[in-house]
mmCIF file of C-alpha atoms and ligand atoms in Angstrom:
data_model
loop_
_atom_site.group_PDB
_atom_site.id
_atom_site.type_symbol
_atom_site.label_atom_id
_atom_site.label_comp_id
_atom_site.label_asym_id
_atom_site.label_seq_id
_atom_site.Cartn_x
_atom_site.Cartn_y
_atom_site.Cartn_z
ATOM 1 C CA MET Y 133 -135.379 -117.673 17.508
ATOM 2 C CA LEU Y 134 -134.393 -114.953 20.007
ATOM 3 C CA ILE Y 135 -131.549 -113.572 17.978
ATOM 4 C CA ARG Y 136 -131.980 -112.768 14.317
ATOM 5 C CA PRO Y 137 -128.874 -111.040 12.852
ATOM 6 C CA ARG Y 138 -130.909 -110.131 9.770
ATOM 7 C CA ARG Y 139 -132.841 -107.469 11.794
ATOM 8 C CA ASN Y 140 -129.688 -105.313 11.699
ATOM 9 C CA ARG Y 141 -129.641 -105.583 7.921
ATOM 10 C CA LYS Y 142 -133.294 -104.780 7.250
ATOM 11 C CA ASN Y 143 -132.880 -101.332 5.693
ATOM 12 C CA PRO Y 144 -130.176 -99.004 4.410
ATOM 13 C CA ALA Y 145 -130.392 -96.674 7.426
ATOM 14 C CA ILE Y 146 -129.701 -99.452 9.935
ATOM 15 C CA ARG Y 147 -127.094 -101.061 7.697
ATOM 16 C CA ALA Y 148 -125.276 -97.731 7.512
ATOM 17 C CA MET Y 149 -125.378 -97.312 11.273
ATOM 18 C CA VAL Y 150 -123.799 -100.665 11.985
ATOM 19 C CA GLU Y 151 -121.279 -100.516 9.160
ATOM 20 C CA GLU Y 152 -117.828 -101.263 10.657
ATOM 21 C CA THR Y 153 -115.451 -100.243 7.922
ATOM 22 C CA HIS Y 154 -115.245 -97.045 5.904
ATOM 23 C CA LEU Y 155 -113.414 -96.411 2.683
ATOM 24 C CA SER Y 156 -112.977 -93.020 1.035
ATOM 25 C CA VAL Y 157 -110.572 -91.179 -1.251
ATOM 26 C CA ASP Y 158 -108.724 -90.075 1.899
ATOM 27 C CA HIS Y 159 -107.358 -93.577 2.279
ATOM 28 C CA LEU Y 160 -105.948 -93.892 -1.247
ATOM 29 C CA ILE Y 161 -102.536 -93.250 -2.697
ATOM 30 C CA TYR Y 162 -102.414 -93.317 -6.528
ATOM 31 C CA PRO Y 163 -99.264 -94.626 -8.318
ATOM 32 C CA PHE Y 164 -97.934 -93.079 -11.523
ATOM 33 C CA PHE Y 165 -95.145 -94.069 -13.913
ATOM 34 C CA LEU Y 166 -93.042 -91.218 -15.233
ATOM 35 C CA VAL Y 167 -90.927 -91.019 -18.408
ATOM 36 C CA ASP Y 168 -88.645 -88.306 -19.729
ATOM 37 C CA GLY Y 169 -89.980 -86.283 -22.673
ATOM 38 C CA LYS Y 170 -93.025 -84.348 -23.739
ATOM 39 C CA GLY Y 171 -96.514 -85.262 -24.879
ATOM 40 C CA ILE Y 172 -96.216 -88.907 -23.798
ATOM 41 C CA GLN Y 173 -99.111 -90.984 -22.456
ATOM 42 C CA GLN Y 174 -98.249 -94.590 -23.272
ATOM 43 C CA GLU Y 175 -100.554 -97.361 -22.045
ATOM 44 C CA ILE Y 176 -98.905 -100.320 -20.294
ATOM 45 C CA ALA Y 177 -99.944 -103.502 -22.112
ATOM 46 C CA SER Y 178 -100.134 -105.717 -19.040
ATOM 47 C CA LEU Y 179 -101.710 -102.953 -16.900
ATOM 48 C CA PRO Y 180 -104.419 -101.379 -19.077
ATOM 49 C CA LYS Y 181 -105.827 -97.986 -17.986
ATOM 50 C CA ASN Y 182 -102.377 -97.137 -16.604
ATOM 51 C CA TYR Y 183 -99.723 -95.189 -18.477
ATOM 52 C CA ARG Y 184 -96.177 -93.975 -18.698
ATOM 53 C CA TRP Y 185 -96.563 -90.238 -18.505
ATOM 54 C CA SER Y 186 -94.303 -87.383 -19.390
ATOM 55 C CA LEU Y 187 -94.372 -84.612 -16.840
ATOM 56 C CA ASP Y 188 -96.374 -82.109 -18.942
ATOM 57 C CA LEU Y 189 -99.314 -84.505 -19.368
ATOM 58 C CA LEU Y 190 -98.948 -85.882 -15.828
ATOM 59 C CA LEU Y 191 -99.511 -82.383 -14.422
ATOM 60 C CA LYS Y 192 -102.891 -82.292 -16.233
ATOM 61 C CA GLU Y 193 -103.765 -85.734 -14.991
ATOM 62 C CA LEU Y 194 -102.861 -84.762 -11.390
ATOM 63 C CA GLU Y 195 -105.189 -81.780 -11.681
ATOM 64 C CA SER Y 196 -108.044 -84.032 -12.776
ATOM 65 C CA CYS Y 197 -107.271 -86.377 -9.825
ATOM 66 C CA LEU Y 198 -107.407 -83.472 -7.410
ATOM 67 C CA HIS Y 199 -110.882 -82.697 -8.776
ATOM 68 C CA VAL Y 200 -112.155 -86.078 -7.704
ATOM 69 C CA GLY Y 201 -110.600 -85.726 -4.261
ATOM 70 C CA LEU Y 202 -107.353 -87.670 -4.614
ATOM 71 C CA ASN Y 203 -104.390 -85.851 -3.068
ATOM 72 C CA LYS Y 204 -101.724 -88.496 -2.408
ATOM 73 C CA PHE Y 205 -99.605 -89.929 -5.165
ATOM 74 C CA VAL Y 206 -96.566 -92.179 -5.582
ATOM 75 C CA LEU Y 207 -94.245 -91.716 -8.512
ATOM 76 C CA PHE Y 208 -92.023 -94.329 -10.224
ATOM 77 C CA PRO Y 209 -89.468 -93.526 -12.932
ATOM 78 C CA ALA Y 210 -89.315 -95.560 -16.157
ATOM 79 C CA LEU Y 211 -85.777 -95.208 -17.624
ATOM 80 C CA PRO Y 212 -84.321 -96.198 -20.968
ATOM 81 C CA ASP Y 213 -81.586 -98.862 -20.601
ATOM 82 C CA ALA Y 214 -78.948 -96.314 -21.657
ATOM 83 C CA LEU Y 215 -79.424 -94.464 -18.333
ATOM 84 C CA LYS Y 216 -79.086 -97.573 -16.214
ATOM 85 C CA ASP Y 217 -75.822 -98.747 -14.659
ATOM 86 C CA ALA Y 218 -74.525 -101.104 -11.955
ATOM 87 C CA THR Y 219 -74.579 -98.429 -9.211
ATOM 88 C CA ALA Y 220 -77.767 -96.531 -10.136
ATOM 89 C CA THR Y 221 -75.903 -93.227 -10.493
ATOM 90 C CA TYR Y 222 -78.763 -91.675 -12.458
ATOM 91 C CA SER Y 223 -80.946 -91.903 -9.330
ATOM 92 C CA TYR Y 224 -79.209 -88.911 -7.808
ATOM 93 C CA ALA Y 225 -77.925 -87.124 -10.954
ATOM 94 C CA GLU Y 226 -78.623 -83.424 -10.884
ATOM 95 C CA ASP Y 227 -80.494 -83.286 -14.217
ATOM 96 C CA ASN Y 228 -82.538 -86.348 -13.351
ATOM 97 C CA PHE Y 229 -86.053 -86.026 -14.820
ATOM 98 C CA TYR Y 230 -87.608 -87.756 -11.796
ATOM 99 C CA LEU Y 231 -86.229 -85.177 -9.346
ATOM 100 C CA GLU Y 232 -87.278 -82.426 -11.744
ATOM 101 C CA ALA Y 233 -90.785 -83.849 -11.714
ATOM 102 C CA ILE Y 234 -90.888 -83.873 -7.905
ATOM 103 C CA ARG Y 235 -89.819 -80.222 -7.829
ATOM 104 C CA THR Y 236 -92.366 -79.183 -10.489
ATOM 105 C CA ILE Y 237 -95.292 -81.119 -9.025
ATOM 106 C CA LYS Y 238 -94.667 -79.747 -5.521
ATOM 107 C CA THR Y 239 -94.431 -76.185 -6.936
ATOM 108 C CA HIS Y 240 -97.615 -76.497 -9.003
ATOM 109 C CA PHE Y 241 -99.616 -78.318 -6.352
ATOM 110 C CA PRO Y 242 -98.280 -77.682 -2.869
ATOM 111 C CA GLU Y 243 -101.391 -79.400 -1.457
ATOM 112 C CA ILE Y 244 -100.383 -82.750 -2.981
ATOM 113 C CA VAL Y 245 -98.704 -85.341 -0.752
ATOM 114 C CA LEU Y 246 -96.064 -86.894 -2.938
ATOM 115 C CA MET Y 247 -94.343 -90.180 -2.201
ATOM 116 C CA SER Y 248 -91.200 -91.427 -3.922
ATOM 117 C CA ASP Y 249 -89.608 -94.782 -4.650
ATOM 118 C CA VAL Y 250 -86.242 -95.360 -3.023
ATOM 119 C CA ALA Y 251 -84.700 -98.446 -4.592
ATOM 120 C CA MET Y 252 -82.013 -99.248 -7.138
ATOM 121 C CA ASP Y 253 -84.050 -101.399 -9.503
ATOM 122 C CA PRO Y 254 -85.473 -98.720 -11.835
ATOM 123 C CA TYR Y 255 -81.906 -97.412 -12.364
ATOM 124 C CA SER Y 256 -79.971 -100.671 -12.171
ATOM 125 C CA SER Y 257 -78.535 -102.436 -15.229
ATOM 126 C CA ASP Y 258 -78.865 -105.649 -13.165
ATOM 127 C CA GLY Y 259 -82.547 -105.079 -12.429
ATOM 128 C CA HIS Y 260 -81.973 -105.665 -8.725
ATOM 129 C CA ASP Y 261 -82.731 -103.564 -5.661
ATOM 130 C CA GLY Y 262 -79.179 -103.849 -4.375
ATOM 131 C CA LEU Y 263 -75.656 -103.679 -5.632
ATOM 132 C CA VAL Y 264 -74.658 -106.948 -7.298
ATOM 133 C CA SER Y 265 -71.275 -108.578 -6.906
ATOM 134 C CA GLU Y 266 -70.537 -112.090 -8.248
ATOM 135 C CA GLY Y 267 -74.252 -112.856 -8.320
ATOM 136 C CA LYS Y 268 -74.794 -111.714 -4.714
ATOM 137 C CA ILE Y 269 -76.946 -108.810 -3.717
ATOM 138 C CA LEU Y 270 -74.857 -106.767 -1.313
ATOM 139 C CA ASN Y 271 -76.658 -105.184 1.639
ATOM 140 C CA ASP Y 272 -74.423 -102.682 3.441
ATOM 141 C CA GLU Y 273 -72.796 -101.479 0.223
ATOM 142 C CA THR Y 274 -76.271 -100.616 -1.140
ATOM 143 C CA LEU Y 275 -77.193 -98.296 1.764
ATOM 144 C CA PRO Y 276 -75.035 -95.305 0.756
ATOM 145 C CA ILE Y 277 -76.602 -95.414 -2.719
ATOM 146 C CA LEU Y 278 -80.061 -95.391 -1.221
ATOM 147 C CA GLY Y 279 -78.901 -92.564 1.045
ATOM 148 C CA LYS Y 280 -77.836 -90.403 -1.909
ATOM 149 C CA MET Y 281 -81.070 -91.127 -3.735
ATOM 150 C CA ALA Y 282 -83.183 -90.283 -0.669
ATOM 151 C CA LEU Y 283 -81.292 -87.074 0.027
ATOM 152 C CA ALA Y 284 -81.722 -85.921 -3.595
ATOM 153 C CA GLN Y 285 -85.483 -86.622 -3.353
ATOM 154 C CA ALA Y 286 -85.730 -84.715 -0.061
ATOM 155 C CA GLN Y 287 -83.927 -81.770 -1.608
ATOM 156 C CA ALA Y 288 -86.391 -81.877 -4.510
ATOM 157 C CA GLY Y 289 -89.258 -81.536 -2.024
ATOM 158 C CA ILE Y 290 -90.674 -85.054 -1.512
ATOM 159 C CA ASP Y 291 -93.124 -85.500 1.366
ATOM 160 C CA ILE Y 292 -92.756 -89.234 1.963
ATOM 161 C CA LEU Y 293 -89.851 -91.513 1.018
ATOM 162 C CA GLY Y 294 -90.819 -95.027 -0.026
ATOM 163 C CA PRO Y 295 -87.898 -97.414 0.462
ATOM 164 C CA SER Y 296 -89.035 -100.476 -1.499
ATOM 165 C CA ASP Y 297 -85.803 -102.394 -1.600
ATOM 166 C CA MET Y 298 -85.838 -104.682 1.525
ATOM 167 C CA MET Y 299 -82.176 -104.132 2.413
ATOM 168 C CA ASP Y 300 -81.567 -104.587 6.171
ATOM 169 C CA GLY Y 301 -81.021 -101.424 8.172
ATOM 170 C CA ARG Y 302 -82.067 -99.004 5.431
ATOM 171 C CA ILE Y 303 -84.733 -97.207 7.453
ATOM 172 C CA ALA Y 304 -82.262 -96.131 10.154
ATOM 173 C CA TYR Y 305 -79.696 -95.291 7.506
ATOM 174 C CA LEU Y 306 -82.130 -93.056 5.584
ATOM 175 C CA ARG Y 307 -83.520 -91.481 8.761
ATOM 176 C CA ASN Y 308 -79.981 -90.483 9.781
ATOM 177 C CA VAL Y 309 -79.189 -89.109 6.352
ATOM 178 C CA LEU Y 310 -82.387 -87.033 6.367
ATOM 179 C CA ASP Y 311 -81.960 -85.718 9.905
ATOM 180 C CA ALA Y 312 -78.308 -84.834 9.392
ATOM 181 C CA ALA Y 313 -79.404 -82.618 6.503
ATOM 182 C CA SER Y 314 -82.246 -81.083 8.597
ATOM 183 C CA PHE Y 315 -85.005 -82.899 6.689
ATOM 184 C CA THR Y 316 -86.673 -83.943 9.930
ATOM 185 C CA ASP Y 317 -90.165 -83.408 8.451
ATOM 186 C CA VAL Y 318 -89.714 -85.816 5.548
ATOM 187 C CA SER Y 319 -91.611 -89.021 6.344
ATOM 188 C CA ILE Y 320 -90.654 -92.595 5.640
ATOM 189 C CA MET Y 321 -93.150 -95.239 4.531
ATOM 190 C CA ALA Y 322 -91.236 -98.484 4.839
ATOM 191 C CA TYR Y 323 -92.033 -101.345 2.508
ATOM 192 C CA THR Y 324 -91.899 -103.506 5.591
ATOM 193 C CA ALA Y 325 -93.369 -106.855 4.637
ATOM 194 C CA LYS Y 326 -92.596 -106.983 0.961
ATOM 195 C CA TYR Y 327 -92.891 -110.481 -0.388
ATOM 196 C CA ALA Y 328 -91.058 -112.109 -3.311
ATOM 197 C CA SER Y 329 -94.245 -112.150 -5.371
ATOM 198 C CA ALA Y 330 -95.346 -112.995 -8.888
ATOM 199 C CA PHE Y 331 -97.911 -110.188 -8.592
ATOM 200 C CA TYR Y 332 -95.334 -107.543 -9.580
ATOM 201 C CA GLY Y 333 -95.171 -108.623 -13.240
ATOM 202 C CA PRO Y 334 -97.025 -105.715 -14.872
ATOM 203 C CA PHE Y 335 -95.068 -103.172 -12.769
ATOM 204 C CA ARG Y 336 -91.796 -104.651 -14.030
ATOM 205 C CA ASP Y 337 -93.183 -104.377 -17.597
ATOM 206 C CA ALA Y 338 -94.023 -100.723 -16.956
ATOM 207 C CA LEU Y 339 -90.469 -99.897 -15.835
ATOM 208 C CA ASN Y 340 -88.687 -102.605 -17.823
ATOM 209 C CA SER Y 341 -87.116 -103.428 -14.436
ATOM 210 C CA ALA Y 342 -87.273 -107.219 -14.185
ATOM 211 C CA PRO Y 343 -84.092 -108.768 -12.730
ATOM 212 C CA LYS Y 344 -81.646 -109.594 -15.554
ATOM 213 C CA TYR Y 345 -80.833 -112.880 -13.775
ATOM 214 C CA GLY Y 346 -81.848 -114.664 -10.614
ATOM 215 C CA ASP Y 347 -84.784 -113.583 -8.480
ATOM 216 C CA LYS Y 348 -85.396 -111.355 -5.459
ATOM 217 C CA LYS Y 349 -85.716 -114.135 -2.888
ATOM 218 C CA THR Y 350 -82.586 -113.245 -0.896
ATOM 219 C CA TYR Y 351 -84.085 -109.917 0.039
ATOM 220 C CA GLN Y 352 -87.864 -109.990 -0.444
ATOM 221 C CA MET Y 353 -89.834 -112.184 1.987
ATOM 222 C CA ASN Y 354 -90.986 -115.745 1.523
ATOM 223 C CA PRO Y 355 -94.771 -115.782 0.822
ATOM 224 C CA ALA Y 356 -95.060 -118.644 3.296
ATOM 225 C CA ASN Y 357 -94.024 -116.474 6.256
ATOM 226 C CA ARG Y 358 -96.230 -114.407 8.511
ATOM 227 C CA ARG Y 359 -94.309 -114.149 11.855
ATOM 228 C CA GLU Y 360 -91.260 -112.878 10.024
ATOM 229 C CA ALA Y 361 -93.326 -109.824 9.055
ATOM 230 C CA LEU Y 362 -93.423 -108.957 12.758
ATOM 231 C CA LEU Y 363 -89.626 -108.890 12.952
ATOM 232 C CA GLU Y 364 -89.456 -106.617 9.897
ATOM 233 C CA ALA Y 365 -92.094 -104.361 11.444
ATOM 234 C CA GLN Y 366 -90.311 -104.164 14.802
ATOM 235 C CA LEU Y 367 -87.046 -103.241 13.079
ATOM 236 C CA ASP Y 368 -88.613 -100.634 10.778
ATOM 237 C CA ILE Y 369 -90.459 -98.974 13.656
ATOM 238 C CA GLU Y 370 -87.337 -98.924 15.887
ATOM 239 C CA GLU Y 371 -85.379 -97.469 12.957
ATOM 240 C CA GLY Y 372 -87.851 -94.607 12.560
ATOM 241 C CA ALA Y 373 -90.536 -95.657 10.021
ATOM 242 C CA ASP Y 374 -93.644 -93.466 10.137
ATOM 243 C CA PHE Y 375 -95.753 -96.034 8.315
ATOM 244 C CA ILE Y 376 -95.222 -99.745 7.646
ATOM 245 C CA MET Y 377 -96.465 -101.297 4.449
ATOM 246 C CA VAL Y 378 -97.580 -104.807 3.487
ATOM 247 C CA LYS Y 379 -97.106 -105.717 -0.175
ATOM 248 C CA PRO Y 380 -98.880 -107.301 -2.058
ATOM 249 C CA ALA Y 381 -102.192 -106.695 -0.290
ATOM 250 C CA LEU Y 382 -104.982 -108.937 -1.543
ATOM 251 C CA ALA Y 383 -103.199 -112.249 -1.084
ATOM 252 C CA TYR Y 384 -101.709 -111.021 2.218
ATOM 253 C CA LEU Y 385 -104.704 -109.638 4.114
ATOM 254 C CA ASP Y 386 -103.787 -111.826 7.093
ATOM 255 C CA VAL Y 387 -100.412 -110.102 7.314
ATOM 256 C CA ILE Y 388 -102.055 -106.654 7.218
ATOM 257 C CA ALA Y 389 -104.364 -107.674 10.076
ATOM 258 C CA TYR Y 390 -101.492 -109.196 12.060
ATOM 259 C CA LEU Y 391 -99.252 -106.115 11.762
ATOM 260 C CA LYS Y 392 -102.133 -103.810 12.605
ATOM 261 C CA GLU Y 393 -102.724 -105.708 15.801
ATOM 262 C CA THR Y 394 -99.104 -106.027 16.850
ATOM 263 C CA SER Y 395 -97.688 -102.599 15.996
ATOM 264 C CA SER Y 396 -98.126 -98.989 16.955
ATOM 265 C CA VAL Y 397 -97.755 -97.069 13.666
ATOM 266 C CA PRO Y 398 -100.233 -96.797 10.772
ATOM 267 C CA VAL Y 399 -100.200 -99.750 8.388
ATOM 268 C CA THR Y 400 -100.525 -99.297 4.628
ATOM 269 C CA ALA Y 401 -101.201 -101.874 1.917
ATOM 270 C CA TYR Y 402 -99.951 -101.958 -1.673
ATOM 271 C CA ASN Y 403 -102.682 -103.327 -3.967
ATOM 272 C CA VAL Y 404 -100.023 -104.226 -6.560
ATOM 273 C CA SER Y 405 -100.047 -104.297 -10.332
ATOM 274 C CA GLY Y 406 -100.788 -108.020 -10.795
ATOM 275 C CA GLU Y 407 -103.764 -107.816 -8.444
ATOM 276 C CA CYS Y 408 -105.240 -104.982 -10.510
ATOM 277 C CA ALA Y 409 -104.361 -106.562 -13.861
ATOM 278 C CA MET Y 410 -106.394 -109.702 -13.035
ATOM 279 C CA VAL Y 411 -109.436 -107.559 -12.330
ATOM 280 C CA TYR Y 412 -109.036 -105.457 -15.520
ATOM 281 C CA ALA Y 413 -108.796 -108.643 -17.557
ATOM 282 C CA ALA Y 414 -111.807 -110.402 -16.060
ATOM 283 C CA ALA Y 415 -113.924 -107.206 -16.217
ATOM 284 C CA ASP Y 416 -112.892 -106.747 -19.851
ATOM 285 C CA LYS Y 417 -114.220 -110.188 -20.609
ATOM 286 C CA GLY Y 418 -117.472 -109.367 -18.864
ATOM 287 C CA TRP Y 419 -116.933 -112.045 -16.231
ATOM 288 C CA ILE Y 420 -117.138 -109.734 -13.195
ATOM 289 C CA ASP Y 421 -118.641 -106.342 -12.396
ATOM 290 C CA TYR Y 422 -115.686 -103.962 -12.312
ATOM 291 C CA GLU Y 423 -117.170 -101.300 -10.010
ATOM 292 C CA SER Y 424 -118.455 -103.749 -7.406
ATOM 293 C CA ILE Y 425 -115.302 -105.830 -7.423
ATOM 294 C CA VAL Y 426 -112.957 -102.816 -7.067
ATOM 295 C CA SER Y 427 -114.979 -101.439 -4.158
ATOM 296 C CA GLU Y 428 -115.083 -104.833 -2.433
ATOM 297 C CA ILE Y 429 -111.319 -105.414 -2.858
ATOM 298 C CA LEU Y 430 -110.363 -102.008 -1.487
ATOM 299 C CA LEU Y 431 -112.831 -102.391 1.373
ATOM 300 C CA SER Y 432 -111.301 -105.763 2.266
ATOM 301 C CA MET Y 433 -107.909 -104.113 2.743
ATOM 302 C CA ARG Y 434 -109.446 -101.443 5.008
ATOM 303 C CA ARG Y 435 -111.320 -104.195 6.940
ATOM 304 C CA ALA Y 436 -108.031 -106.078 7.406
ATOM 305 C CA GLY Y 437 -106.680 -102.951 9.038
ATOM 306 C CA ALA Y 438 -104.943 -100.866 6.389
ATOM 307 C CA ASN Y 439 -104.986 -97.149 7.155
ATOM 308 C CA GLY Y 440 -103.935 -96.300 3.619
ATOM 309 C CA ILE Y 441 -103.955 -98.180 0.350
ATOM 310 C CA LEU Y 442 -101.723 -97.707 -2.707
ATOM 311 C CA SER Y 443 -103.841 -98.746 -5.656
ATOM 312 C CA TYR Y 444 -104.055 -98.393 -9.430
ATOM 313 C CA PHE Y 445 -107.845 -98.411 -8.844
ATOM 314 C CA ALA Y 446 -107.723 -95.098 -6.973
ATOM 315 C CA LYS Y 447 -109.056 -92.812 -9.696
ATOM 316 C CA ASP Y 448 -111.746 -95.188 -10.875
ATOM 317 C CA PHE Y 449 -112.891 -95.631 -7.273
ATOM 318 C CA ALA Y 450 -112.918 -91.858 -6.749
ATOM 319 C CA ASN Y 451 -115.094 -91.541 -9.859
ATOM 320 C CA PHE Y 452 -117.532 -94.212 -8.614
ATOM 321 C CA LEU Y 453 -117.996 -92.127 -5.440
ATOM 322 C CA LYS Y 454 -118.770 -89.003 -7.501
ATOM 323 C CA LYS Y 455 -121.629 -90.732 -9.310
HETATM 324 C C1 PBG J 16 -89.217 -102.513 -6.659
HETATM 325 C C2 PBG J 16 -90.704 -102.327 -6.662
HETATM 326 C C3 PBG J 16 -91.613 -103.268 -7.140
HETATM 327 C C4 PBG J 16 -92.894 -102.696 -7.032
HETATM 328 C C5 PBG J 16 -92.709 -101.418 -6.486
HETATM 329 N N1 PBG J 16 -91.343 -101.229 -6.250
HETATM 330 C C6 PBG J 16 -91.474 -104.617 -7.743
HETATM 331 C C7 PBG J 16 -90.297 -105.420 -7.576
HETATM 332 O O1 PBG J 16 -89.847 -105.674 -6.443
HETATM 333 O O2 PBG J 16 -89.764 -105.837 -8.578
HETATM 334 C C8 PBG J 16 -94.124 -103.384 -7.448
HETATM 335 C C9 PBG J 16 -95.405 -102.611 -7.482
HETATM 336 C C10 PBG J 16 -96.476 -103.249 -8.256
HETATM 337 O O3 PBG J 16 -96.410 -104.433 -8.705
HETATM 338 O O4 PBG J 16 -97.480 -102.557 -8.477
HETATM 339 N N2 PBG J 16 -88.439 -101.667 -5.901
#
């Protein structure tokens, strides 16, 4: 045998030299669920180890995340039904606790990169990402609502907008709204290839945001489609997206790799709630080794080509590295 690949694996020093993919806290964005109130840290039943936080306790948690090297976070609001309506008016209301949290977090920790969610579903009495009329999800009529939401978030000091709704044309619409108000430095991370997936279950539990009827298949992508992701990516980039996201991640590694090869902006991956919940459950039963599995899963997303990863595993992974 002239060629023995095992020679390049024979000790840790050589293995480290030929290692192709690196994963560190720099690549991670950590999601949080926010509720109005004080002293609240309520565990999400279908997503253990993750909580609905009130702002006071979230500030402490963010500080402990900064200590383990995490500095990028994405925030989702969990609203009581009483604040939801058909047009998501609470999303840009002046006394909105979500906007207040953005302002407070950015004041306390200017070094944090904070990303928002721009979509109607957390605020919608229909549980959809667009305006509903006679059972149809309207596209163009939804854009001005997203625009108001995005502008309010920019005014509150957000660093990156995260349009997660999959309405056509929303990236250009939001970019124009931002630029017209001189928010040229606010970035947009487009949820570009967001699939109509069953992996979002625990997230919808966390926000109580499941659609009240129907499903999201007329706006989120068909899990069977890969080439269509290229069209979404081309549009989002032309419309001004700074990053394009693939979501979910683990069951869509091929899409991450494909978009990384065919596009010119950084690609991010959302390791979504259902993907993490499966791991928590199996680890809890002692069927898998949590630390090794989490590291391997996150590494697979980097290997597929993701520049950044949104993951509920972020803090646990950061703690593994500290050990
Ligand atoms: C909706 C939204 C969803 C997630 C983030 N934003 C789910 C959905 O489309 O219902 C899911 C994230 C996760 O599962 O972790 N705008």
